Amino acid sequence: MKRSQMSALQLWQQDLARLLASPVAPWLTHLTGQLEQWQHSQQHGEWTKWLRTIDLLPELTASHCELGDTIRLGPAAAEHQQAQLRGLLSQLMPWRKGPFDVFGVEIDTEWRSDLKWQRLLPHISDLQGRQVLDVGCGSGYHLWRMQEAGATDAWGIDPGQLFVAQFLALRRFMPATIAERAHMFPLGIEQMPTKLEFDTVFSMGVLYHRRSPIDFLSQLHQQLRQGGELVLETIVVEGDENTVLVPGERYAKMRNVWFLPSCAALCHWLKRVGFSNVRVADVATTSIEEQRRTDWMQGESLSDFLDPKAPELTIEGYQAPRRAVLLATK
Ligand SMILES: Nc1ncnc2c1ncn2[C@@H]1O[C@H](C[S@+](CC[C@H]([NH3+])C(=O)[O-])CC(=O)[O-])[C@@H](O)[C@H]1O
């Protein structure tokens, strides 16, 4: 059956079966109903169109698959197939998180998400054999990297339905042994149950989009087993335990930015919601090599968000984005 004709439960049937057999099976109690409800009331107007695009993709399965800095599916396809792939995948633009190389078609995404992964990988607990959750996983780029690092299953949630479509489009080409271990659902953190037992929870680039950051950190805490690890990445400002910037209407032209704490404040918040062993693993200013306009994301990007005369400031006069990676244990 074509994907565009499937119900949500059919579309995610294999993921749900895999979930049932996993240590995070209690999630199913909420998830099946939520997917049905999503289909009836929250589905994006273009969702069926995106699935039709996926249905039209050529029947290719990668015999060569690298889950490295570029997620590479190979070998390179014939030129006419590459043209077909390029045309169809470009209908799922903008591509923000990557990069990918799909049978010779390079998807140069807005973000070099590999750079973020390189910054955090040396610091996190070994993912070998772990059940991992990525909250706000975008296109799912990091889900593949988590699998590369040994995770048994990588589960992603993101309310951005175009990103879910991008994930499904690429997963379709993956060999079964890889495809069956990465999963993504169109959900926000606020829809997650209050007691799951993931071994590691990642949340990167989401905290500043939440209106209630303490509730958000508690929700992440609730997804972890005792002793499990949180990997949190977010924009930070300079300052002490009591410093937090709540920008005006926009920060770096984004309307949905709420709380930008200092590293010290964020550590304090994490301890207040019950985490221990809280530490800052990395702080880095986002560069225009890491976030930029490309053929696959033709809108404005970081260089348009910074003050052209003073690139250490955003266009609104705030400190330019600096991102920290924090680790904490439940
Ligand atoms: N309530 C929510 N629950 C879960 N996700 C959400 C929510 N609201 C928004 N998002 C999702 O959080 C992601 C943030 S982007 C980071 C992607 C990746 N993690 C990265 O680190 O490259 C960062 C950015 O573009 O600012 C988007 O995909 C949103 O749809």
Short mmCIF file of C-alpha atoms and ligand atoms in Angstrom, two decimals:
data_model
loop_
_atom_site.label_atom_id
_atom_site.label_comp_id
_atom_site.label_asym_id
_atom_site.label_seq_id
_atom_site.Cartn_x
_atom_site.Cartn_y
_atom_site.Cartn_z
CA MET A 1 0.00 0.00 0.00
CA LYS A 2 1.21 3.53 -0.73
CA ARG A 3 2.33 5.55 2.28
CA SER A 4 -0.01 8.38 1.35
CA GLN A 5 -2.97 5.99 1.72
CA MET A 6 -1.95 4.57 5.08
CA SER A 7 -3.45 5.52 8.40
CA ALA A 8 -1.03 6.82 11.02
CA LEU A 9 -1.06 3.44 12.79
CA GLN A 10 -0.22 1.65 9.55
CA LEU A 11 2.53 4.11 8.73
CA TRP A 12 4.18 3.60 12.13
CA GLN A 13 3.20 -0.07 12.53
CA GLN A 14 6.75 -1.44 12.56
CA ASP A 15 7.95 1.22 14.97
CA LEU A 16 5.10 0.41 17.34
CA ALA A 17 5.87 -3.32 17.14
CA ARG A 18 9.52 -2.59 17.94
CA LEU A 19 8.45 -0.36 20.81
CA LEU A 20 6.29 -3.13 22.27
CA ALA A 21 9.34 -5.38 22.57
CA SER A 22 11.55 -2.68 24.09
CA PRO A 23 12.18 -1.48 27.66
CA VAL A 24 10.21 1.68 26.84
CA ALA A 25 7.05 -0.25 25.90
CA PRO A 26 4.85 1.66 28.42
CA TRP A 27 5.06 4.59 25.96
CA LEU A 28 2.63 2.64 23.74
CA THR A 29 -0.27 3.30 26.12
CA HIS A 30 -0.16 6.97 25.14
CA LEU A 31 1.36 6.79 21.71
CA THR A 32 -1.18 4.79 19.70
CA GLY A 33 -4.06 7.06 20.72
CA GLN A 34 -1.96 10.16 20.10
CA LEU A 35 -1.04 9.07 16.58
CA GLU A 36 -4.70 8.41 15.77
CA GLN A 37 -5.69 11.76 17.20
CA TRP A 38 -2.86 13.46 15.33
CA GLN A 39 -4.15 12.00 12.09
CA HIS A 40 -7.66 13.32 12.71
CA SER A 41 -6.98 16.75 14.12
CA GLN A 42 -3.37 17.88 13.94
CA GLN A 43 -2.13 16.70 10.59
CA HIS A 44 -0.47 19.44 8.50
CA GLY A 45 -2.37 20.46 5.35
CA GLU A 46 0.56 19.35 3.18
CA TRP A 47 1.23 16.05 4.93
CA THR A 48 -0.47 13.88 2.27
CA LYS A 49 1.38 15.78 -0.45
CA TRP A 50 4.71 15.08 1.28
CA LEU A 51 3.84 11.38 1.58
CA ARG A 52 2.94 11.29 -2.12
CA THR A 53 6.38 12.71 -2.84
CA ILE A 54 7.90 9.88 -0.77
CA ASP A 55 5.77 7.34 -2.69
CA LEU A 56 7.24 8.64 -5.94
CA LEU A 57 10.87 8.17 -4.86
CA PRO A 58 12.71 5.50 -6.87
CA GLU A 59 12.79 1.97 -5.44
CA LEU A 60 16.38 1.98 -4.20
CA THR A 61 17.88 0.38 -1.11
CA ALA A 62 21.36 1.37 -0.08
CA SER A 63 23.84 -1.50 -0.25
CA HIS A 64 26.36 0.87 1.23
CA CYS A 65 25.36 3.06 4.15
CA GLU A 66 27.64 5.32 6.20
CA LEU A 67 26.24 6.92 9.34
CA GLY A 68 29.19 9.33 9.57
CA ASP A 69 29.51 13.14 9.38
CA THR A 70 27.63 12.93 6.10
CA ILE A 71 24.87 10.31 6.23
CA ARG A 72 25.73 8.59 2.97
CA LEU A 73 23.55 6.13 1.07
CA GLY A 74 25.19 4.45 -1.87
CA PRO A 75 26.34 3.53 -4.34
CA ALA A 76 25.74 6.56 -6.58
CA ALA A 77 22.64 6.05 -8.75
CA ALA A 78 22.47 6.53 -12.52
CA GLU A 79 22.29 10.15 -13.62
CA HIS A 80 18.61 10.07 -14.52
CA GLN A 81 17.77 8.60 -11.11
CA GLN A 82 19.84 11.27 -9.38
CA ALA A 83 17.87 13.92 -11.28
CA GLN A 84 14.63 12.27 -10.17
CA LEU A 85 15.84 12.06 -6.56
CA ARG A 86 16.99 15.69 -6.59
CA GLY A 87 13.63 16.86 -7.96
CA LEU A 88 11.56 14.92 -5.44
CA LEU A 89 13.71 15.57 -2.37
CA SER A 90 13.74 19.28 -3.19
CA GLN A 91 9.96 19.22 -2.77
CA LEU A 92 10.63 18.54 0.91
CA MET A 93 12.64 21.78 1.32
CA PRO A 94 13.75 23.54 3.45
CA TRP A 95 16.31 20.95 4.59
CA ARG A 96 17.76 22.36 7.80
CA LYS A 97 19.63 19.55 9.58
CA GLY A 98 22.11 17.25 7.86
CA PRO A 99 24.21 16.76 5.68
CA PHE A 100 23.12 13.76 3.62
CA ASP A 101 24.32 12.16 0.41
CA VAL A 102 21.53 10.13 -1.16
CA PHE A 103 22.86 7.91 -3.95
CA GLY A 104 25.10 10.72 -5.18
CA VAL A 105 22.67 13.59 -4.49
CA GLU A 106 24.26 15.80 -1.87
CA ILE A 107 21.77 17.48 0.44
CA ASP A 108 23.76 20.41 1.78
CA THR A 109 21.53 21.42 4.68
CA GLU A 110 21.38 24.82 6.41
CA TRP A 111 23.13 23.32 9.44
CA ARG A 112 26.31 21.27 9.54
CA SER A 113 24.79 19.15 12.30
CA ASP A 114 27.91 17.00 12.32
CA LEU A 115 29.80 19.83 14.06
CA LYS A 116 27.38 19.76 17.02
CA TRP A 117 27.74 15.98 17.22
CA GLN A 118 31.55 16.24 17.22
CA ARG A 119 31.39 18.74 20.09
CA LEU A 120 29.35 16.47 22.34
CA LEU A 121 30.35 12.91 21.42
CA PRO A 122 33.64 12.78 23.40
CA HIS A 123 31.78 13.77 26.58
CA ILE A 124 28.66 11.58 26.68
CA SER A 125 28.25 8.08 28.16
CA ASP A 126 28.82 5.27 25.68
CA LEU A 127 25.56 4.72 23.76
CA GLN A 128 26.27 1.04 23.17
CA GLY A 129 23.13 -1.00 23.82
CA ARG A 130 21.12 2.03 24.95
CA GLN A 131 17.54 3.09 24.30
CA VAL A 132 17.86 6.75 23.38
CA LEU A 133 15.30 9.55 23.01
CA ASP A 134 16.00 12.72 20.98
CA VAL A 135 13.53 15.48 21.87
CA GLY A 136 13.19 17.95 18.97
CA CYS A 137 15.18 15.79 16.57
CA GLY A 138 14.56 17.86 13.40
CA SER A 139 15.17 15.76 10.28
CA GLY A 140 16.49 12.95 12.46
CA TYR A 141 20.14 13.48 11.45
CA HIS A 142 21.38 12.82 14.99
CA LEU A 143 19.22 9.67 15.29
CA TRP A 144 21.48 8.10 12.67
CA ARG A 145 24.58 9.30 14.51
CA MET A 146 23.24 7.79 17.77
CA GLN A 147 22.89 4.51 15.97
CA GLU A 148 26.43 4.83 14.64
CA ALA A 149 27.54 5.32 18.26
CA GLY A 150 25.91 2.02 19.26
CA ALA A 151 22.37 2.85 20.45
CA THR A 152 20.06 -0.17 20.16
CA ASP A 153 17.18 2.13 19.21
CA ALA A 154 17.07 5.86 18.64
CA TRP A 155 13.60 7.37 19.13
CA GLY A 156 12.95 10.92 17.95
CA ILE A 157 10.03 13.27 18.52
CA ASP A 158 9.42 16.60 16.81
CA PRO A 159 6.18 18.44 16.12
CA GLY A 160 7.65 19.71 12.82
CA GLN A 161 5.82 17.48 10.35
CA LEU A 162 7.97 18.41 7.35
CA PHE A 163 10.95 17.11 9.34
CA VAL A 164 9.11 13.85 9.99
CA ALA A 165 8.50 13.57 6.23
CA GLN A 166 12.22 14.18 5.57
CA PHE A 167 13.10 11.44 8.05
CA LEU A 168 10.65 8.97 6.48
CA ALA A 169 11.93 9.80 2.98
CA LEU A 170 15.52 8.95 3.89
CA ARG A 171 14.70 5.97 6.09
CA ARG A 172 12.94 4.42 3.14
CA PHE A 173 16.33 3.92 1.44
CA MET A 174 18.14 2.50 4.47
CA PRO A 175 18.92 -1.22 4.74
CA ALA A 176 16.35 -2.92 7.02
CA THR A 177 18.86 -3.62 9.81
CA ILE A 178 19.47 0.13 10.16
CA ALA A 179 15.97 1.42 9.32
CA GLU A 180 14.31 -0.76 11.97
CA ARG A 181 16.33 0.88 14.77
CA ALA A 182 15.53 4.57 14.11
CA HIS A 183 12.08 5.99 14.76
CA MET A 184 10.43 9.39 14.70
CA PHE A 185 6.96 10.56 15.70
CA PRO A 186 5.20 13.93 15.16
CA LEU A 187 4.96 14.83 18.85
CA GLY A 188 6.12 17.56 21.20
CA ILE A 189 7.73 16.94 24.61
CA GLU A 190 4.51 18.05 26.32
CA GLN A 191 2.81 14.95 24.88
CA MET A 192 5.23 12.49 26.45
CA PRO A 193 4.16 10.29 29.38
CA THR A 194 5.43 11.18 32.84
CA LYS A 195 7.41 8.00 33.49
CA LEU A 196 9.58 6.31 30.89
CA GLU A 197 12.92 4.58 31.23
CA PHE A 198 15.22 5.80 28.49
CA ASP A 199 18.93 5.31 29.09
CA THR A 200 19.90 8.61 27.46
CA VAL A 201 17.75 11.62 26.57
CA PHE A 202 19.06 14.26 24.18
CA SER A 203 17.48 17.65 23.74
CA MET A 204 19.36 19.99 21.49
CA GLY A 205 18.17 23.40 20.37
CA VAL A 206 14.74 23.15 22.04
CA LEU A 207 14.93 24.71 25.53
CA TYR A 208 14.90 28.31 24.23
CA HIS A 209 11.71 27.59 22.29
CA ARG A 210 9.87 26.58 25.48
CA ARG A 211 7.88 29.15 27.47
CA SER A 212 8.40 27.22 30.69
CA PRO A 213 11.98 25.97 30.85
CA ILE A 214 11.75 24.43 34.34
CA ASP A 215 8.72 22.37 33.29
CA PHE A 216 10.63 21.39 30.17
CA LEU A 217 13.63 20.15 32.19
CA SER A 218 11.26 18.21 34.48
CA GLN A 219 9.64 16.61 31.45
CA LEU A 220 13.08 15.52 30.21
CA HIS A 221 13.84 14.14 33.70
CA GLN A 222 10.64 12.08 33.55
CA GLN A 223 11.80 10.31 30.38
CA LEU A 224 14.92 8.86 32.04
CA ARG A 225 15.58 5.78 34.12
CA GLN A 226 17.40 6.25 37.40
CA GLY A 227 21.08 6.70 36.51
CA GLY A 228 20.23 7.69 32.93
CA GLU A 229 21.94 10.62 31.22
CA LEU A 230 20.58 13.91 29.88
CA VAL A 231 22.46 15.62 27.05
CA LEU A 232 21.15 19.16 26.83
CA GLU A 233 22.21 21.72 24.24
CA THR A 234 20.90 25.26 24.14
CA ILE A 235 21.82 28.92 23.58
CA VAL A 236 23.42 30.52 26.65
CA VAL A 237 24.51 33.99 27.69
CA GLU A 238 27.38 35.18 29.90
CA GLY A 239 26.58 35.56 33.59
CA ASP A 240 26.10 34.03 37.00
CA GLU A 241 23.53 31.69 38.58
CA ASN A 242 20.86 34.38 38.41
CA THR A 243 21.42 35.56 34.85
CA VAL A 244 18.83 34.80 32.21
CA LEU A 245 17.98 36.80 29.11
CA VAL A 246 14.36 36.94 28.02
CA PRO A 247 14.67 38.76 24.70
CA GLY A 248 12.12 41.12 23.20
CA GLU A 249 9.84 40.13 20.40
CA ARG A 250 12.71 38.62 18.42
CA TYR A 251 16.12 37.10 19.02
CA ALA A 252 18.23 36.59 15.87
CA LYS A 253 14.98 37.25 13.99
CA MET A 254 13.32 34.26 15.71
CA ARG A 255 9.96 35.06 17.30
CA ASN A 256 9.79 31.96 19.48
CA VAL A 257 12.79 32.46 21.76
CA TRP A 258 12.02 32.73 25.47
CA PHE A 259 14.74 31.91 27.99
CA LEU A 260 18.50 32.18 27.40
CA PRO A 261 20.18 31.34 30.73
CA SER A 262 23.85 31.50 31.62
CA CYS A 263 25.62 28.15 32.02
CA ALA A 264 25.62 28.69 35.79
CA ALA A 265 21.86 29.34 35.83
CA LEU A 266 21.18 26.31 33.69
CA CYS A 267 23.24 24.10 36.02
CA HIS A 268 21.24 25.48 38.93
CA TRP A 269 17.92 24.76 37.18
CA LEU A 270 19.00 21.20 36.38
CA LYS A 271 19.87 20.55 40.03
CA ARG A 272 16.56 22.08 41.16
CA VAL A 273 14.58 19.60 39.04
CA GLY A 274 16.51 16.66 40.51
CA PHE A 275 19.52 16.02 38.29
CA SER A 276 22.92 15.29 39.78
CA ASN A 277 26.46 15.29 38.37
CA VAL A 278 25.57 18.39 36.33
CA ARG A 279 28.40 19.74 34.19
CA VAL A 280 29.12 21.92 31.17
CA ALA A 281 30.88 19.88 28.47
CA ASP A 282 31.29 22.51 25.78
CA VAL A 283 30.51 26.11 24.87
CA ALA A 284 30.88 27.36 21.29
CA THR A 285 29.82 30.42 19.33
CA THR A 286 27.77 29.37 16.31
CA SER A 287 29.71 30.15 13.14
CA ILE A 288 28.49 31.01 9.65
CA GLU A 289 30.25 27.84 8.51
CA GLU A 290 27.93 25.82 10.75
CA GLN A 291 24.64 27.60 9.90
CA ARG A 292 24.23 29.12 6.44
CA ARG A 293 21.97 29.45 3.43
CA THR A 294 22.38 26.63 0.89
CA ASP A 295 20.62 25.39 -2.24
CA TRP A 296 18.49 23.20 0.03
CA MET A 297 17.50 26.03 2.44
CA GLN A 298 17.15 29.18 0.42
CA GLY A 299 15.74 31.44 3.15
CA GLU A 300 17.66 33.67 5.54
CA SER A 301 20.31 32.12 7.75
CA LEU A 302 22.77 33.10 10.48
CA SER A 303 24.66 35.82 8.55
CA ASP A 304 21.31 37.60 8.03
CA PHE A 305 20.55 37.38 11.76
CA LEU A 306 23.77 39.08 12.91
CA ASP A 307 24.66 42.77 12.93
CA PRO A 308 26.72 43.23 9.74
CA LYS A 309 28.95 45.81 11.48
CA ALA A 310 29.33 43.86 14.71
CA PRO A 311 28.88 40.11 14.09
CA GLU A 312 29.34 39.38 17.81
CA LEU A 313 25.80 40.81 18.17
CA THR A 314 22.46 39.75 16.75
CA ILE A 315 20.62 42.19 14.52
CA GLU A 316 18.60 43.19 17.62
CA GLY A 317 21.78 43.94 19.60
CA TYR A 318 21.87 40.82 21.81
CA GLN A 319 24.88 38.56 22.18
CA ALA A 320 25.19 36.39 19.03
CA PRO A 321 24.19 32.73 19.53
CA ARG A 322 26.55 30.79 21.76
CA ARG A 323 25.59 27.21 22.45
CA ALA A 324 26.44 25.06 25.44
CA VAL A 325 26.29 21.30 25.89
CA LEU A 326 25.43 20.21 29.43
CA LEU A 327 25.39 16.71 30.86
CA ALA A 328 23.44 15.54 33.88
CA THR A 329 22.49 12.27 35.56
CA LYS A 330 19.07 11.27 36.93
N1 LIG B 1 7.44 21.23 22.05
C1 LIG B 1 8.42 20.69 21.35
N2 LIG B 1 8.82 19.43 21.60
C2 LIG B 1 9.81 18.86 20.87
N3 LIG B 1 10.44 19.50 19.87
C3 LIG B 1 10.07 20.76 19.58
C4 LIG B 1 9.07 21.41 20.31
N4 LIG B 1 8.91 22.66 19.79
C5 LIG B 1 9.78 22.78 18.78
N5 LIG B 1 10.48 21.63 18.65
C6 LIG B 1 11.49 21.28 17.62
O1 LIG B 1 12.76 21.59 18.10
C7 LIG B 1 13.64 21.68 16.98
C8 LIG B 1 14.63 22.79 17.23
S1 LIG B 1 15.97 22.83 16.09
C9 LIG B 1 17.08 21.62 16.70
C10 LIG B 1 17.15 20.34 15.91
C11 LIG B 1 18.16 19.34 16.37
N6 LIG B 1 17.85 18.80 17.71
C12 LIG B 1 19.54 19.91 16.37
O2 LIG B 1 20.05 20.21 17.46
O3 LIG B 1 20.11 20.04 15.30
C13 LIG B 1 16.80 24.27 16.59
C14 LIG B 1 16.40 25.48 15.91
O4 LIG B 1 16.21 25.41 14.67
O5 LIG B 1 16.32 26.54 16.58
C15 LIG B 1 12.77 21.93 15.75
O6 LIG B 1 12.89 20.84 14.87
C16 LIG B 1 11.38 22.09 16.33
O7 LIG B 1 10.37 21.60 15.48
#
